[in-house]
Amino acid sequence: MRPNILYPLFASIESLKGIGTKYSKLINRLCGEKIIDILFHLPINIVDRTYNVPLINAKDGRIWTGVVTITEHVPPQTKKHPYRVYCTDGTAELVLVFFKVYADSIEKNYPLGGKRAISGKLEYFNGMWQMSHPDYSVSAEMLPQIMRLEPVYPLTAGVTNKMVCRLVENGLKNVPSLPEWLSSDSLGDLEYIDFKSALNRVHHPKNPADLLPSSTARRRLAYDEILSNQLALALIRQKVREKNGRTFIGTGKLYKKAIESLPFKLTSAQEEALAEIAKDQNSPHKMLRLLQGDVGSGKTVVAFLSMLKVIEEGAQAALMAPTEILAKQHYETISSLSKNLGITVGLLTGKLKAKEKREIYEKLQSGEINILIGTHALFTEGVTFKDLGYAVIDEQHRFGVNQRLSLSSKGTMSDVLVMTATPIPRSLLLTAYGDMDYTKIGELPAGRKPCVTAVMNVKKMPEIIAALQRKLAEGGRAYWVCPLVEESEKSDLAAATERSEMLKQYFGDVVGLVHGKMKEAEKDAVMEQFKKGEKKLLVATTVIEVGVNVPEATVMIIEHAERFGLSQLHQLRGRIKRGYEVGTCVLLYSYPISSIARERLNIMKQTEDGFYIAEKDLELRGGGEILGTRQSGFTQFKLADMSVHQDLLIKARDDVHNILKQDQSLTTPRGQALKVLLYLFEQNEAVKTYLAG
Ligand code: ADP
Ligand code: MG
């Protein structure tokens, strides 16, 4: 149960004064639905509305705020003309200019003979002060409320800054004084400011430095958020450790046979990974382990081999993939790897007919199926295993921490292994997977082909198309990646649809198109055609990022590469490194290109080391620098910025370690306050599952 003290923060934004239902939808889209969401929506700039000299002394171009008396209304003679309202501050005359407005609203807002407090940009025009469409017009007594350093918020179409400011101000009135969850010794150099004051401070910046992530108030809030994250993960970890798992020793029979029939020798990194996993399996504790390895490092084989121990003891294993096509691919790989082992592998996807599904269910319940592979349907539908001992999740960033938690908290004693192909910087690893043990496969199988990466101006497109024509004529296959399919962005983004039409003029029917707005089934169908070679040039948005294995595809062209994040580029490029020959990756850019974007492209050209790229990525990633990326999707921080607050992360981790050492179930006064913190940052899953029960 959420503590009562937090209720005012979790009321809906709609309940605030100053917002109608008409706008609440827009606001919800901008930041969320609850009051706390708008309070966590932080300003990015300041407008100075404190300039208030007598108009006669004012400077052209400044934003002026002051009280004026309305002296005359001059409605427009024709529609083209503006509506003019004359007024004065007693020292000079000022004309307010309005285009396309209703006379009613002007008359109401600027009553003749009345006094109004206004704010807007002054312009000296035809020997007179002019202000067109003042930003504010309020009653004269309200002058102090608008004459201030006004925070500027990130906005969305249809939402004005004024509206956000008003909501924030009203929202701030709802902030209760909360019990302090930081202790002075845990603060260290973190200067002391309580949560409520910090929140007030960030929304009332007094100077540009207050907007920086390094400001005291922002650091305090960032620390609170990070602390809640680390505490939640630690609680989960603590609970998982307590829970009994099972011990799988195995007979080694299947394992031995499988190793003997592998068409290659395991890399030592793979062997080490298997040994670490085996240690978990041998111990009575539940395994919760992350298997990290670059694309093509051979994680699937490791996952498969580690399943055999479980099967040898008569239990079942499951592998969950993020998409149908990946599930199918895993199914094919694992079926072929287990060909001579006499075990049964099943595939369960949404595509199956009811009858086929029933058949799988039966075989699963009877224990005939040893390994079941599928999408998340595996765990949500009424699928019952005879005895599930081991679940492998191929995460590829599609599943969030919560989904993983809900799976591992299902009360089963099964071991869980999460595979991820995205190299994750250490700090992010702590925030996203702090509940897990890690194993890293830091080595690719020998004989892997390198990939040549070129960075080129988009103007070279004709040459690239000519080279592609030769490549496809030789039987090659290629990806062509476009950043977005977004109607509104069409003017400057090479929309994938348009690009595919253009490429069809050169290549004809062999051009296929996949994009994020397609249905899963349609997407899979096109991917299938590409795999089979019916399509040879696959135009795609980033949907192909997820591990599709087409060894014939060795060329990738990425348009507007300057708009992608590093780890995304790396993921994309990984697609062509599983090929029969050396891959070619062409990163096309167009102007304008920021220096950071240019550096990203250079890094891509210089290295293929995913872990290095991941660290650089975090380093370079500035707020709002990267467009259209999902890559930061796994750190759902609103207040903390992992590229600058890494020190807080380490601090929070240690803090949590000490807290739990002294107060394992959070019962001391500080522990109680920390529970409030968990609810405040909606670490509900952690609290529900791991504190209550
Ligand atoms: P990942 O899942 O890490 O992206 P996979 O397990 O799909 O990688 O492996 C990629 C390819 O490399 C597969 O075709 C697999 O058969 C092959 N492979 C895996 N391990 C080795 C190895 N030790 N030596 C050679 N090839 C390997
Ligand atoms: Mg794989």
XYZ file of C-alpha atoms and ligand atoms in Angstrom:
721
model
C 0.000 0.000 0.000
C 1.260 3.403 -0.918
C 1.770 5.519 2.210
C -0.997 8.088 2.690
C 1.493 10.875 2.835
C 2.193 10.406 -0.883
C -1.423 10.564 -2.010
C -1.327 14.237 -3.008
C 1.552 13.506 -5.370
C -0.152 10.590 -7.014
C -3.430 12.349 -7.701
C -4.080 12.913 -11.391
C -2.801 16.038 -13.052
C -6.374 16.676 -14.091
C -7.246 17.312 -10.478
C -5.008 20.389 -10.480
C -6.458 23.800 -11.040
C -5.728 25.267 -14.416
C -6.221 22.293 -16.682
C -9.241 21.122 -18.578
C -9.778 17.666 -19.996
C -8.951 19.107 -23.388
C -5.330 19.645 -22.410
C -4.862 16.895 -19.918
C -4.346 14.352 -22.705
C -1.551 16.443 -24.159
C 0.040 16.916 -20.765
C -0.231 13.203 -20.071
C 1.620 12.543 -23.286
C 4.264 15.069 -22.342
C 5.096 13.801 -18.900
C 2.602 11.392 -17.430
C -0.691 11.328 -15.628
C 0.131 12.039 -12.047
C 1.064 15.235 -10.257
C 4.449 13.764 -9.431
C 5.047 13.334 -13.169
C 4.746 17.013 -13.890
C 6.923 17.801 -10.888
C 9.600 15.493 -12.249
C 9.416 17.277 -15.592
C 12.373 19.602 -15.146
C 13.021 22.932 -16.839
C 15.733 23.232 -19.461
C 16.037 26.981 -19.646
C 15.122 30.307 -18.069
C 13.319 33.359 -19.401
C 14.093 36.510 -17.450
C 10.835 38.367 -16.812
C 12.227 40.646 -14.117
C 13.015 43.576 -16.454
C 10.641 46.270 -15.314
C 12.171 49.722 -15.923
C 9.836 52.584 -16.849
C 8.981 52.164 -20.534
C 10.558 55.466 -21.351
C 13.946 54.024 -20.347
C 13.394 50.525 -21.742
C 15.662 48.833 -24.274
C 14.487 47.473 -27.589
C 14.195 43.710 -27.799
C 13.993 43.044 -24.063
C 11.273 41.069 -22.400
C 9.440 43.596 -20.287
C 7.041 42.967 -17.458
C 4.923 45.615 -15.800
C 1.542 47.140 -15.096
C -0.169 49.195 -17.796
C -3.422 51.098 -18.070
C -5.522 50.350 -21.170
C -6.367 53.555 -23.022
C -7.844 52.612 -26.387
C -9.017 49.657 -28.508
C -8.626 49.789 -32.280
C -10.291 46.804 -33.920
C -8.975 45.881 -37.366
C -10.539 47.386 -40.477
C -9.992 44.230 -42.492
C -9.071 40.675 -41.603
C -5.524 41.306 -42.649
C -5.024 44.060 -40.134
C -4.176 43.494 -36.513
C -6.252 44.372 -33.524
C -4.493 47.121 -31.589
C -4.743 47.904 -27.917
C -3.128 51.107 -26.689
C -1.887 51.371 -23.158
C 0.649 53.224 -20.996
C 2.754 52.665 -17.915
C 2.627 56.383 -17.168
C 5.985 57.117 -18.799
C 5.426 56.006 -22.383
C 2.772 54.643 -24.636
C 2.755 51.002 -25.704
C 0.682 49.366 -28.390
C -0.286 45.727 -28.062
C -0.735 44.064 -31.424
C -2.865 40.984 -32.099
C -3.402 39.049 -35.278
C -6.356 36.757 -35.837
C -8.027 37.092 -32.495
C -11.589 37.371 -31.293
C -12.562 40.870 -30.225
C -14.419 39.336 -27.258
C -11.358 37.839 -25.742
C -9.328 40.996 -26.233
C -12.009 43.091 -24.610
C -12.107 40.725 -21.685
C -8.347 40.521 -21.288
C -7.680 44.205 -21.791
C -10.689 46.128 -20.408
C -10.711 49.732 -21.454
C -9.548 51.977 -18.599
C -8.412 48.943 -16.568
C -4.972 48.039 -15.251
C -3.239 44.850 -16.349
C 0.075 43.248 -15.594
C 1.620 42.134 -18.865
C 4.834 40.530 -20.030
C 6.291 40.150 -23.497
C 8.950 41.278 -25.894
C 9.290 45.016 -26.529
C 9.941 46.327 -30.001
C 10.450 49.913 -31.007
C 8.447 50.438 -34.169
C 7.451 53.655 -35.970
C 8.576 55.730 -33.027
C 6.589 53.767 -30.527
C 6.799 50.786 -28.184
C 5.019 47.770 -29.477
C 4.406 44.304 -28.047
C 2.780 41.672 -30.177
C 0.789 38.976 -28.431
C 1.994 39.486 -24.858
C 2.980 36.234 -23.168
C 1.021 37.209 -20.095
C -1.915 39.420 -19.270
C -3.078 39.075 -15.702
C -4.653 41.288 -13.073
C -2.362 44.012 -11.766
C -2.072 42.428 -8.302
C -0.603 39.309 -9.876
C 2.424 41.172 -11.165
C 4.849 39.537 -8.681
C 3.809 36.110 -9.941
C 4.810 36.786 -13.516
C 7.710 39.140 -12.825
C 10.244 36.406 -12.206
C 12.824 34.120 -13.739
C 10.470 31.869 -15.576
C 11.553 28.269 -16.070
C 11.250 26.935 -19.599
C 10.099 23.344 -19.950
C 10.373 20.791 -22.707
C 7.038 20.978 -24.524
C 4.944 19.108 -26.995
C 2.659 20.472 -29.706
C -0.401 22.135 -28.212
C 1.110 22.632 -24.770
C 2.414 26.064 -23.834
C 5.118 26.820 -21.329
C 2.651 28.961 -19.460
C 0.413 25.972 -18.989
C 3.224 23.793 -17.695
C 4.389 26.555 -15.355
C 0.919 26.922 -13.920
C 0.548 23.198 -13.387
C 3.958 22.942 -11.789
C 3.167 25.828 -9.427
C -0.113 24.245 -8.439
C 1.545 20.863 -8.192
C 4.254 22.176 -5.898
C 1.553 23.231 -3.440
C 0.688 19.550 -3.093
C 4.150 18.441 -2.071
C 4.088 17.201 1.511
C 7.067 17.298 3.836
C 8.408 13.798 3.642
C 10.465 11.958 6.209
C 14.166 12.181 5.396
C 15.519 8.970 3.875
C 19.070 10.185 3.605
C 21.271 10.078 6.622
C 23.917 12.706 7.105
C 26.696 10.134 6.955
C 25.379 8.723 3.698
C 25.304 12.160 2.158
C 29.036 12.661 2.129
C 29.762 15.570 -0.155
C 26.152 15.722 -1.224
C 25.173 19.011 0.294
C 22.107 18.860 2.337
C 18.814 19.946 0.910
C 15.611 18.057 1.588
C 13.464 16.537 -1.129
C 10.712 19.124 -0.959
C 13.094 22.085 -1.035
C 15.037 20.483 -3.862
C 11.877 20.100 -5.891
C 10.944 23.710 -5.268
C 14.423 24.820 -6.152
C 14.648 23.028 -9.487
C 11.394 24.601 -10.585
C 12.527 28.061 -9.519
C 15.972 28.343 -11.039
C 17.746 31.494 -9.927
C 20.518 31.344 -12.476
C 21.643 29.171 -15.366
C 23.822 27.067 -13.057
C 20.660 25.882 -11.350
C 19.710 24.116 -14.569
C 22.845 22.006 -14.594
C 22.762 18.399 -13.457
C 25.582 19.336 -11.102
C 23.464 21.793 -9.124
C 22.832 20.794 -5.540
C 19.085 20.455 -5.937
C 19.357 18.374 -9.081
C 21.970 16.141 -7.529
C 19.798 15.600 -4.518
C 16.838 14.560 -6.667
C 19.047 12.433 -8.881
C 20.429 10.729 -5.830
C 16.942 10.019 -4.520
C 15.984 8.419 -7.791
C 19.147 6.373 -8.049
C 18.889 5.337 -4.433
C 15.363 4.072 -4.996
C 16.590 2.088 -7.984
C 19.508 0.558 -6.149
C 17.444 -0.187 -3.092
C 14.737 -1.890 -5.132
C 17.252 -4.051 -6.946
C 19.038 -4.924 -3.722
C 15.792 -5.951 -2.060
C 14.970 -8.184 -4.955
C 18.402 -9.639 -4.883
C 18.168 -10.254 -1.160
C 14.869 -12.044 -1.603
C 16.043 -14.112 -4.508
C 19.100 -15.201 -2.558
C 16.890 -16.282 0.313
C 14.666 -18.324 -1.913
C 15.558 -21.884 -2.373
C 16.369 -22.951 -5.839
C 17.195 -26.376 -7.023
C 20.383 -28.208 -7.475
C 21.078 -29.526 -10.925
C 24.143 -31.688 -11.141
C 23.215 -33.706 -14.193
C 24.722 -36.878 -15.505
C 26.831 -35.203 -18.137
C 25.635 -37.646 -20.783
C 23.697 -35.288 -23.007
C 26.234 -32.568 -22.448
C 29.126 -34.724 -23.551
C 27.293 -35.895 -26.635
C 26.321 -32.352 -27.552
C 29.876 -31.093 -27.210
C 31.143 -33.902 -29.387
C 28.747 -33.116 -32.159
C 29.301 -29.348 -32.123
C 30.647 -28.249 -35.495
C 33.183 -26.032 -33.735
C 35.264 -25.792 -30.608
C 33.936 -23.573 -27.821
C 35.874 -20.410 -27.181
C 37.447 -20.156 -23.757
C 35.043 -17.315 -22.967
C 32.160 -19.656 -23.702
C 33.691 -22.344 -21.512
C 34.146 -19.917 -18.652
C 30.557 -18.758 -19.001
C 29.351 -22.341 -18.885
C 31.419 -22.975 -15.776
C 29.908 -19.958 -14.013
C 26.416 -21.009 -14.936
C 27.152 -24.557 -13.776
C 28.226 -23.220 -10.410
C 24.778 -21.651 -9.982
C 23.114 -24.820 -11.148
C 25.073 -26.924 -8.709
C 24.219 -24.683 -5.789
C 20.877 -24.807 -3.986
C 20.323 -21.103 -4.597
C 18.190 -19.795 -7.365
C 20.176 -18.576 -10.328
C 19.565 -15.047 -11.557
C 22.340 -14.369 -13.992
C 22.948 -12.036 -16.869
C 24.874 -13.400 -19.808
C 26.338 -10.511 -21.682
C 28.092 -10.901 -24.977
C 28.401 -9.046 -28.204
C 26.342 -10.070 -31.194
C 27.697 -13.349 -32.524
C 29.726 -14.171 -29.448
C 27.920 -17.491 -29.165
C 25.466 -16.960 -26.344
C 22.798 -19.186 -27.802
C 25.114 -22.176 -27.804
C 26.019 -21.489 -24.203
C 22.372 -21.205 -23.234
C 21.597 -24.430 -25.001
C 24.442 -26.385 -23.439
C 23.503 -25.142 -19.996
C 19.975 -26.462 -20.505
C 21.215 -29.994 -20.919
C 22.155 -30.405 -17.266
C 18.566 -29.622 -16.345
C 17.193 -32.001 -18.919
C 19.490 -34.752 -17.780
C 17.709 -34.586 -14.458
C 14.305 -34.847 -16.068
C 13.286 -31.200 -15.743
C 12.387 -28.830 -18.584
C 13.941 -25.666 -19.959
C 12.369 -22.687 -21.698
C 13.803 -19.987 -23.908
C 11.896 -16.767 -24.364
C 12.697 -14.486 -27.296
C 11.423 -10.956 -27.857
C 9.920 -11.561 -31.310
C 8.397 -14.382 -33.301
C 11.123 -14.379 -35.859
C 13.817 -14.635 -33.226
C 11.959 -17.407 -31.459
C 11.848 -19.294 -34.717
C 15.508 -18.688 -35.313
C 16.430 -19.975 -31.869
C 14.190 -22.952 -32.480
C 16.032 -23.813 -35.657
C 19.453 -23.391 -34.043
C 18.611 -25.431 -30.993
C 16.817 -28.117 -32.977
C 19.874 -28.637 -35.099
C 22.239 -28.578 -32.127
C 20.200 -31.252 -30.383
C 19.640 -33.419 -33.440
C 21.432 -36.474 -32.108
C 20.514 -36.103 -28.486
C 17.099 -37.683 -28.551
C 15.389 -34.732 -26.940
C 12.306 -32.848 -28.055
C 12.283 -29.149 -28.757
C 8.987 -27.284 -29.103
C 8.135 -23.901 -30.567
C 5.246 -21.868 -29.210
C 4.359 -18.595 -30.870
C 1.225 -16.578 -31.299
C 1.013 -17.727 -34.905
C 0.151 -21.334 -34.090
C -3.364 -22.597 -34.695
C -5.405 -23.498 -31.655
C -4.989 -27.178 -32.382
C -1.217 -26.923 -32.700
C -1.081 -24.979 -29.484
C -3.105 -27.583 -27.651
C -0.754 -30.241 -28.886
C 2.237 -28.331 -27.517
C 0.465 -27.764 -24.201
C -0.168 -31.481 -23.868
C 3.368 -32.455 -24.684
C 4.599 -29.865 -22.265
C 2.439 -31.139 -19.468
C 3.356 -34.729 -20.088
C 7.011 -33.801 -20.126
C 7.544 -34.965 -23.687
C 8.885 -31.550 -24.655
C 12.261 -30.986 -23.024
C 12.934 -27.514 -24.317
C 10.222 -25.021 -25.189
C 11.083 -21.956 -27.209
C 8.742 -19.056 -27.782
C 7.799 -15.444 -27.347
C 6.493 -13.933 -24.117
C 3.359 -15.967 -24.736
C 5.339 -18.710 -23.020
C 4.720 -17.196 -19.661
C 1.524 -15.270 -19.996
C -0.794 -17.878 -21.478
C -2.034 -20.830 -19.549
C 1.098 -22.745 -20.338
C 1.901 -25.350 -17.722
C 5.147 -27.189 -17.669
C 5.484 -30.587 -16.117
C 8.566 -29.351 -14.351
C 10.204 -26.119 -15.458
C 13.681 -26.018 -14.031
C 15.361 -23.352 -16.096
C 14.226 -20.261 -17.967
C 16.450 -18.441 -20.425
C 15.369 -14.994 -21.559
C 16.893 -13.574 -24.688
C 16.335 -10.016 -23.748
C 17.825 -7.903 -26.488
C 16.478 -4.910 -24.637
C 12.879 -5.640 -25.355
C 11.927 -6.773 -21.904
C 12.224 -4.413 -19.000
C 13.374 -5.028 -15.470
C 9.780 -5.391 -14.366
C 8.929 -8.131 -16.809
C 12.023 -9.967 -15.782
C 11.051 -9.555 -12.159
C 7.534 -10.737 -12.657
C 8.901 -13.828 -14.321
C 11.463 -14.564 -11.662
C 9.003 -13.791 -8.895
C 6.406 -16.223 -10.128
C 7.392 -18.319 -7.167
C 8.869 -21.042 -9.269
C 12.186 -22.284 -8.130
C 13.530 -22.315 -11.636
C 16.847 -20.783 -12.466
C 16.852 -17.736 -14.708
C 19.459 -16.713 -17.243
C 19.037 -13.453 -19.125
C 20.978 -13.020 -22.356
C 21.692 -9.626 -23.748
C 23.595 -8.771 -26.886
C 23.960 -5.138 -26.018
C 27.228 -4.360 -24.341
C 26.211 -2.330 -21.348
C 28.521 0.095 -19.576
C 29.290 -0.875 -16.030
C 27.307 1.878 -14.399
C 24.201 1.117 -16.397
C 24.658 -2.520 -15.621
C 24.347 -1.613 -11.972
C 21.158 0.315 -12.478
C 19.459 -2.110 -14.812
C 20.729 -5.436 -13.582
C 21.912 -4.761 -10.067
C 19.775 -7.654 -8.902
C 21.746 -10.159 -10.959
C 25.109 -11.830 -11.229
C 26.956 -11.242 -14.461
C 28.822 -13.323 -16.923
C 30.467 -11.708 -19.838
C 31.551 -13.371 -23.059
C 34.220 -10.940 -24.107
C 35.585 -12.828 -27.068
C 34.257 -13.686 -30.502
C 34.784 -17.123 -32.047
C 37.983 -17.335 -34.045
C 37.821 -16.677 -37.744
C 35.106 -14.066 -37.416
C 35.202 -11.730 -40.336
C 35.875 -8.136 -39.526
C 33.673 -5.486 -40.990
C 34.844 -2.537 -43.009
C 33.093 0.660 -42.062
C 33.032 3.750 -44.248
C 31.664 7.156 -43.347
C 30.341 9.043 -46.373
C 28.370 12.102 -47.288
C 24.897 11.252 -48.534
C 25.778 13.008 -51.788
C 27.702 9.867 -52.700
C 24.467 7.935 -52.952
C 24.658 7.332 -56.731
C 28.040 5.655 -56.346
C 26.755 3.549 -53.507
C 23.786 2.431 -55.546
C 26.099 1.448 -58.403
C 28.259 -0.608 -56.033
C 25.154 -2.219 -54.593
C 23.992 -3.185 -58.056
C 27.224 -5.087 -58.598
C 26.963 -6.720 -55.183
C 23.400 -7.885 -55.638
C 24.164 -9.140 -59.131
C 26.804 -11.387 -57.570
C 24.123 -12.803 -55.306
C 24.772 -10.674 -52.257
C 22.173 -9.332 -49.892
C 22.054 -5.963 -48.182
C 20.257 -3.905 -45.569
C 19.342 -0.284 -46.091
C 18.493 1.384 -42.812
C 16.475 4.594 -42.502
C 15.946 6.399 -39.231
C 12.193 6.943 -38.970
C 8.889 6.614 -40.727
C 7.145 9.656 -39.483
C 4.803 11.677 -41.635
C 5.690 14.945 -39.982
C 9.393 14.387 -40.387
C 9.212 13.494 -44.021
C 10.660 16.735 -45.168
C 14.060 16.098 -43.680
C 14.132 12.385 -42.915
C 14.597 9.907 -45.685
C 11.412 8.076 -44.893
C 11.860 4.381 -45.437
C 8.812 4.057 -47.619
C 9.994 6.733 -49.947
C 13.477 5.283 -50.027
C 12.213 1.832 -50.893
C 10.172 3.259 -53.770
C 13.240 5.029 -55.030
C 15.392 1.922 -54.738
C 12.795 -0.176 -56.518
C 13.433 1.963 -59.573
C 16.988 0.642 -59.588
C 16.549 -2.861 -58.250
C 12.947 -3.788 -58.980
C 11.084 -6.457 -57.064
C 13.913 -7.616 -54.878
C 13.489 -4.604 -52.629
C 11.604 -5.367 -49.423
C 10.458 -2.972 -46.727
C 10.025 -3.396 -42.994
C 9.192 -0.663 -40.543
C 7.955 -0.252 -37.018
C 4.387 0.566 -37.934
C 3.863 -2.809 -39.643
C 2.117 -5.639 -37.890
C 4.426 -8.265 -36.441
C 3.173 -10.860 -38.919
C 3.729 -8.653 -41.950
C 7.189 -7.830 -40.715
C 8.044 -11.478 -40.180
C 6.825 -12.319 -43.683
C 9.167 -9.797 -45.294
C 12.074 -10.895 -43.096
C 11.361 -14.452 -44.144
C 11.538 -13.457 -47.817
C 14.832 -11.757 -47.161
C 16.198 -14.822 -45.401
C 15.168 -16.995 -48.324
C 16.648 -14.602 -50.851
C 13.388 -13.666 -52.532
C 14.183 -10.159 -51.435
C 17.764 -9.079 -51.719
C 17.702 -5.506 -50.499
C 15.875 -4.936 -47.275
C 14.926 -1.349 -46.562
C 14.239 -1.052 -42.893
C 13.806 1.222 -39.981
C 15.616 0.141 -36.862
C 13.309 -2.827 -36.404
C 16.050 -5.043 -37.815
C 18.163 -4.134 -34.857
C 16.988 -7.216 -33.087
C 19.137 -10.223 -33.891
C 18.111 -11.529 -37.234
C 20.589 -13.953 -38.655
C 21.019 -13.848 -42.428
C 24.581 -14.902 -43.246
C 24.215 -13.926 -46.909
C 23.663 -10.314 -45.896
C 27.053 -8.657 -45.717
C 26.325 -5.082 -46.689
C 24.578 -2.427 -44.667
C 23.888 1.156 -45.583
C 22.704 3.387 -42.773
C 21.163 6.683 -43.771
C 21.373 9.649 -41.457
C 23.802 7.689 -39.361
C 24.522 10.929 -37.533
C 21.119 10.649 -35.897
C 21.717 7.265 -34.348
C 23.283 6.528 -31.025
C 26.494 4.567 -30.874
C 25.143 1.429 -29.362
C 22.347 1.412 -31.869
C 24.796 1.699 -34.741
C 26.788 -1.090 -33.215
C 23.733 -3.303 -32.898
C 22.784 -2.612 -36.473
C 26.235 -3.317 -37.791
C 26.255 -6.583 -35.892
C 23.706 -7.911 -38.409
C 26.293 -8.115 -41.141
C 29.020 -9.645 -39.067
C 27.538 -13.092 -39.062
C 28.173 -13.432 -42.746
C 30.080 -15.700 -45.079
C 32.416 -12.887 -46.009
C 33.818 -9.582 -44.815
C 31.005 -7.145 -44.222
C 30.762 -3.610 -45.499
C 28.986 -0.965 -43.509
C 28.408 2.456 -45.023
C 27.424 5.225 -42.649
C 25.798 8.022 -44.608
C 25.580 11.417 -43.040
C 24.279 14.755 -44.137
C 24.778 18.253 -42.889
C 24.264 19.708 -40.388
C 26.241 17.325 -38.239
C 27.237 18.091 -34.669
C 30.757 17.504 -33.478
C 29.518 14.796 -31.134
C 27.742 13.028 -33.972
C 30.893 13.202 -36.033
C 32.860 11.704 -33.189
C 30.364 8.882 -32.919
C 30.821 8.054 -36.574
C 34.581 8.114 -36.187
C 34.415 5.728 -33.277
C 32.325 3.381 -35.395
C 34.923 3.536 -38.104
C 37.770 2.835 -35.717
C 36.513 -0.015 -33.592
C 34.233 -3.008 -33.456
C 34.619 -3.553 -29.733
C 31.097 -3.335 -28.378
C 32.124 -2.786 -24.792
C 34.400 0.082 -25.721
C 31.640 1.555 -27.862
C 29.162 1.261 -25.011
C 31.384 3.194 -22.618
C 32.016 5.886 -25.223
C 28.329 6.049 -25.919
C 27.515 6.876 -22.352
C 30.309 9.397 -22.214
C 29.136 11.220 -25.322
C 25.468 10.982 -24.679
C 24.254 14.401 -23.731
C 20.674 15.305 -22.973
C 18.606 15.359 -26.104
C 21.597 14.705 -28.319
C 20.392 11.454 -29.775
C 17.253 11.285 -31.827
C 14.906 8.389 -32.028
C 16.831 5.938 -29.959
C 15.508 3.305 -27.734
C 18.880 2.577 -26.341
C 18.466 4.457 -23.140
C 15.163 2.705 -22.676
C 16.497 0.505 -19.967
C 17.422 3.277 -17.608
C 14.081 4.822 -16.917
C 15.505 7.710 -14.956
C 13.681 10.981 -15.018
C 15.902 12.999 -12.757
C 19.262 11.300 -12.924
C 21.532 11.477 -15.929
C 23.879 8.542 -16.078
C 26.403 10.404 -18.150
C 27.011 12.833 -15.274
C 25.691 11.203 -12.127
C 27.786 8.069 -12.133
C 29.419 9.014 -8.836
C 25.979 9.086 -7.241
C 25.347 5.600 -8.483
C 28.385 4.202 -6.747
C 27.499 6.158 -3.621
C 23.946 4.849 -3.693
C 25.085 1.281 -4.167
C 27.306 1.501 -1.101
C 24.635 3.347 0.825
C 22.150 0.575 0.116
C 24.660 -2.051 1.062
C 25.076 -0.452 4.476
C 21.386 0.160 4.962
C 20.463 -3.444 4.363
C 23.279 -4.690 6.520
C 21.827 -2.818 9.479
C 18.143 -2.909 8.669
C 17.330 -5.783 6.393
C 13.583 -5.296 6.324
C 13.535 -1.511 6.604
C 11.911 -1.223 10.008
C 13.961 1.566 11.600
C 12.749 5.157 11.184
C 15.151 5.595 8.310
C 13.995 2.297 6.863
C 10.405 3.520 6.991
C 11.419 6.694 5.191
C 13.170 4.593 2.570
C 9.947 2.712 1.962
C 8.321 6.057 1.211
C 11.142 6.701 -1.229
C 10.477 3.399 -2.987
C 6.838 4.306 -3.427
C 7.697 7.810 -4.471
C 9.719 6.484 -7.381
C 7.229 3.749 -8.051
C 9.458 0.827 -7.341
C 6.154 -0.833 -6.603
C 7.047 -4.243 -7.860
C 9.990 -4.387 -5.520
C 7.988 -3.226 -2.557
C 5.008 -5.442 -3.211
C 6.880 -8.604 -3.857
C 9.939 -8.236 -1.770
C 9.073 -6.158 1.217
C 5.535 -7.158 1.989
C 5.678 -10.881 1.579
P 24.836 -14.654 -30.183
O 23.552 -15.287 -29.702
O 25.761 -14.369 -29.065
O 24.611 -13.492 -31.060
P 25.082 -17.126 -31.530
O 25.049 -18.065 -30.396
O 23.828 -16.938 -32.303
O 25.590 -15.718 -31.043
O 26.281 -17.498 -32.449
C 26.499 -16.874 -33.677
C 27.039 -17.859 -34.652
O 28.329 -18.311 -34.247
C 26.188 -19.095 -34.779
O 26.113 -19.424 -36.137
C 26.944 -20.144 -33.986
O 26.738 -21.431 -34.502
C 28.399 -19.717 -34.176
N 29.278 -20.063 -33.059
C 28.973 -20.041 -31.749
N 30.025 -20.415 -31.010
C 31.047 -20.645 -31.869
C 32.421 -21.052 -31.712
N 32.943 -21.303 -30.520
N 33.146 -21.192 -32.825
C 32.635 -20.952 -34.035
N 31.360 -20.577 -34.252
C 30.563 -20.417 -33.190
Mg 21.772 -15.640 -30.592
